[in-house]
Amino acid sequence: MSAPSTPSGTLLQLLPEAVVQADARWEVTYLNPAWHRVTGHPVEAVIGRSLLGFVHPDDVGTFRAGMPVFRLRFADGEYRWVRLQLHPESDAAGRVISRQGVLIEITEVTEQILVEVRQRFLRLLETIDGVVWEAERGIGNTFLSPQVERLFGYSVEEWRSDPGFWRTHVHPDDLAEALAIDDAAYNATHSYAYEMSYRLTAKSGKVVWVRDLCRAVVEPGRPNRMIGLMIDVTRQKNTELELLRSDNRYALATRGSNDGIWDWDLRTDALHVSERFHEILGLEDTPHVHDGGWRFLQQRIDPDDRGRVQAAYGRHLAGERANFSVDFRAFHGSGRLVWVNWRGVAQFEDGVAVRMAGSLSDLAERGSSYDGLTNLPGRPLFRERLAHAIEAYRDEAARAEAPPTLVGTMMFAVLLLDLNRFKAVNDTLGHHAGDQLLQQVARRLEACVRTGDLVARMSGDEFNVLLEAIEPAEALERARQIVAALEVPYDIGEHTVASGASIGLVTSTPGMISVDDYLRAADAAMYAAKSRTSGVCVFPAEGSGETQPG
């Protein structure tokens, strides 16, 4: 390393201001005679000593960082405000070997203002969990806040002594992009703000993720300079990377299960959905973010199912259920209705739901919940829908002032029907004919019920129907219409087949509390209906355990 040059002695003797020169470690290497006149300290007593030893202890940190205004200890022991802007001198390798500048004492009139400004600056620096910096081309950092030592392990002197220090410590994989952004700022023709994210190698060898909030400052007559704030975002970045890995694993798992994924921000009503979500609904070319989440869902849900869907997730949001799961009919992009299962869970903050996430399943692809032969829901779906109806009825009954039997809007009826002479069709015409008979029965059943009702194939030739929001008398009339519709002969190939059905009917009653209660009652009524000419038998609303003829 070459020795620092010394200014012309003749010239410096004539200057009334004190000229100060120190090496990269703040050791004083030169003072002109004015130093003694200004500060009272003999020149010989100061040369070779650290300049920092003359700086007020409270000002050492910001002086090292590049703040030119500080308090200096004079020979009488008093600290006075001075300004010393030190300019670096570099060797052939670009490393700072000395700093030199002119020391000017600041008048007492401005001292109080300087104290207040400086104290505000210090308080601001202390509250910032990052490194405040300023840099110029060829000089490097003209200011660097002391946080650099805590965050990265390097001393202010180490960093500021080398104009290329930052560039040599940026991670190699991020260097090209960072240099391109940095060079653009140095060559800018106007001031502007910009941001960089990159990895920096700390003194310990640890790789630190940095978010750098910067501004290029362009002023006439002087080189461009940059100011900024470096923030350690390693923990945040690692969390983001782990979330990304987790999302990728979850995406792979959901592709295996063939479910669609959704994430709903309840504060902004923005609904994010996966590609598979749109595939299930036949909306492949639709954007994956819907700004009006509930409005989008309402358009897809069959109107007769919307109330039930809202009630399902409403109970979850009210804290009555740990999560929610509800089956409903959705409008496919082709115009047809498809059965889907929508389930999820909410995230709460201070007792308020702020986010919901979950999955959407195509029930036609879940064999245990959907019957492939008749394209009707199967036993699991019917049981779940019936459970919702029971719960809604009991909740409404508990809140109502009238007796539970009068709560019409939540009343429902369960029909269990068994085909007559189905075994004979299978035995004489074969199972293929039996399958066709079941398909035709399914279509007739769907034609006999309202849009919001549910028809399901339970097993073999046994079907269930759930009629919601219906009075007992209307449910009985609907059952009779079904019997009449199923008695009309069926055309199966070249054959005309006569069949029919026996129906057991049970309406909502406070005496039954479970799905099995209702299914057992409907089953008992159905077997009794086989001996009735009407083909329908109603389970009594309460108590006797005997069936009543329809």
Coordinates of C-alpha atoms in Angstrom, one line a residue, residues 42 60 73 90 135 162 173 181 198 209 227 299 338 350 367 375 383 394 424 456 458 462 483 507:
P42 CA -0.7 21.2 19.9
V60 CA -18.6 8.8 17.4
R73 CA -13.2 18.3 22.4
S90 CA -7.6 5.9 -2.7
A135 CA -22.9 6.4 -2.0
D162 CA -13.3 0.1 -0.1
D173 CA -26.0 -15.5 -8.5
I181 CA -29.6 -1.8 -11.5
Y198 CA -30.4 -9.7 -3.4
W209 CA -31.3 -11.7 2.1
I227 CA -29.3 7.0 -0.9
Q299 CA -73.6 -17.1 -10.1
V338 CA -73.1 -30.6 -11.8
D350 CA -59.6 -11.0 17.0
G367 CA -67.7 -43.0 -6.8
N375 CA -75.9 -40.1 -12.4
R383 CA -76.9 -38.7 4.4
R394 CA -83.7 -28.3 15.1
A424 CA -88.3 -60.2 -12.3
A456 CA -80.4 -40.3 -4.5
M458 CA -79.0 -45.7 -2.1
E462 CA -83.7 -48.5 -3.6
V483 CA -96.1 -43.5 -7.3
T507 CA -91.7 -35.9 7.9

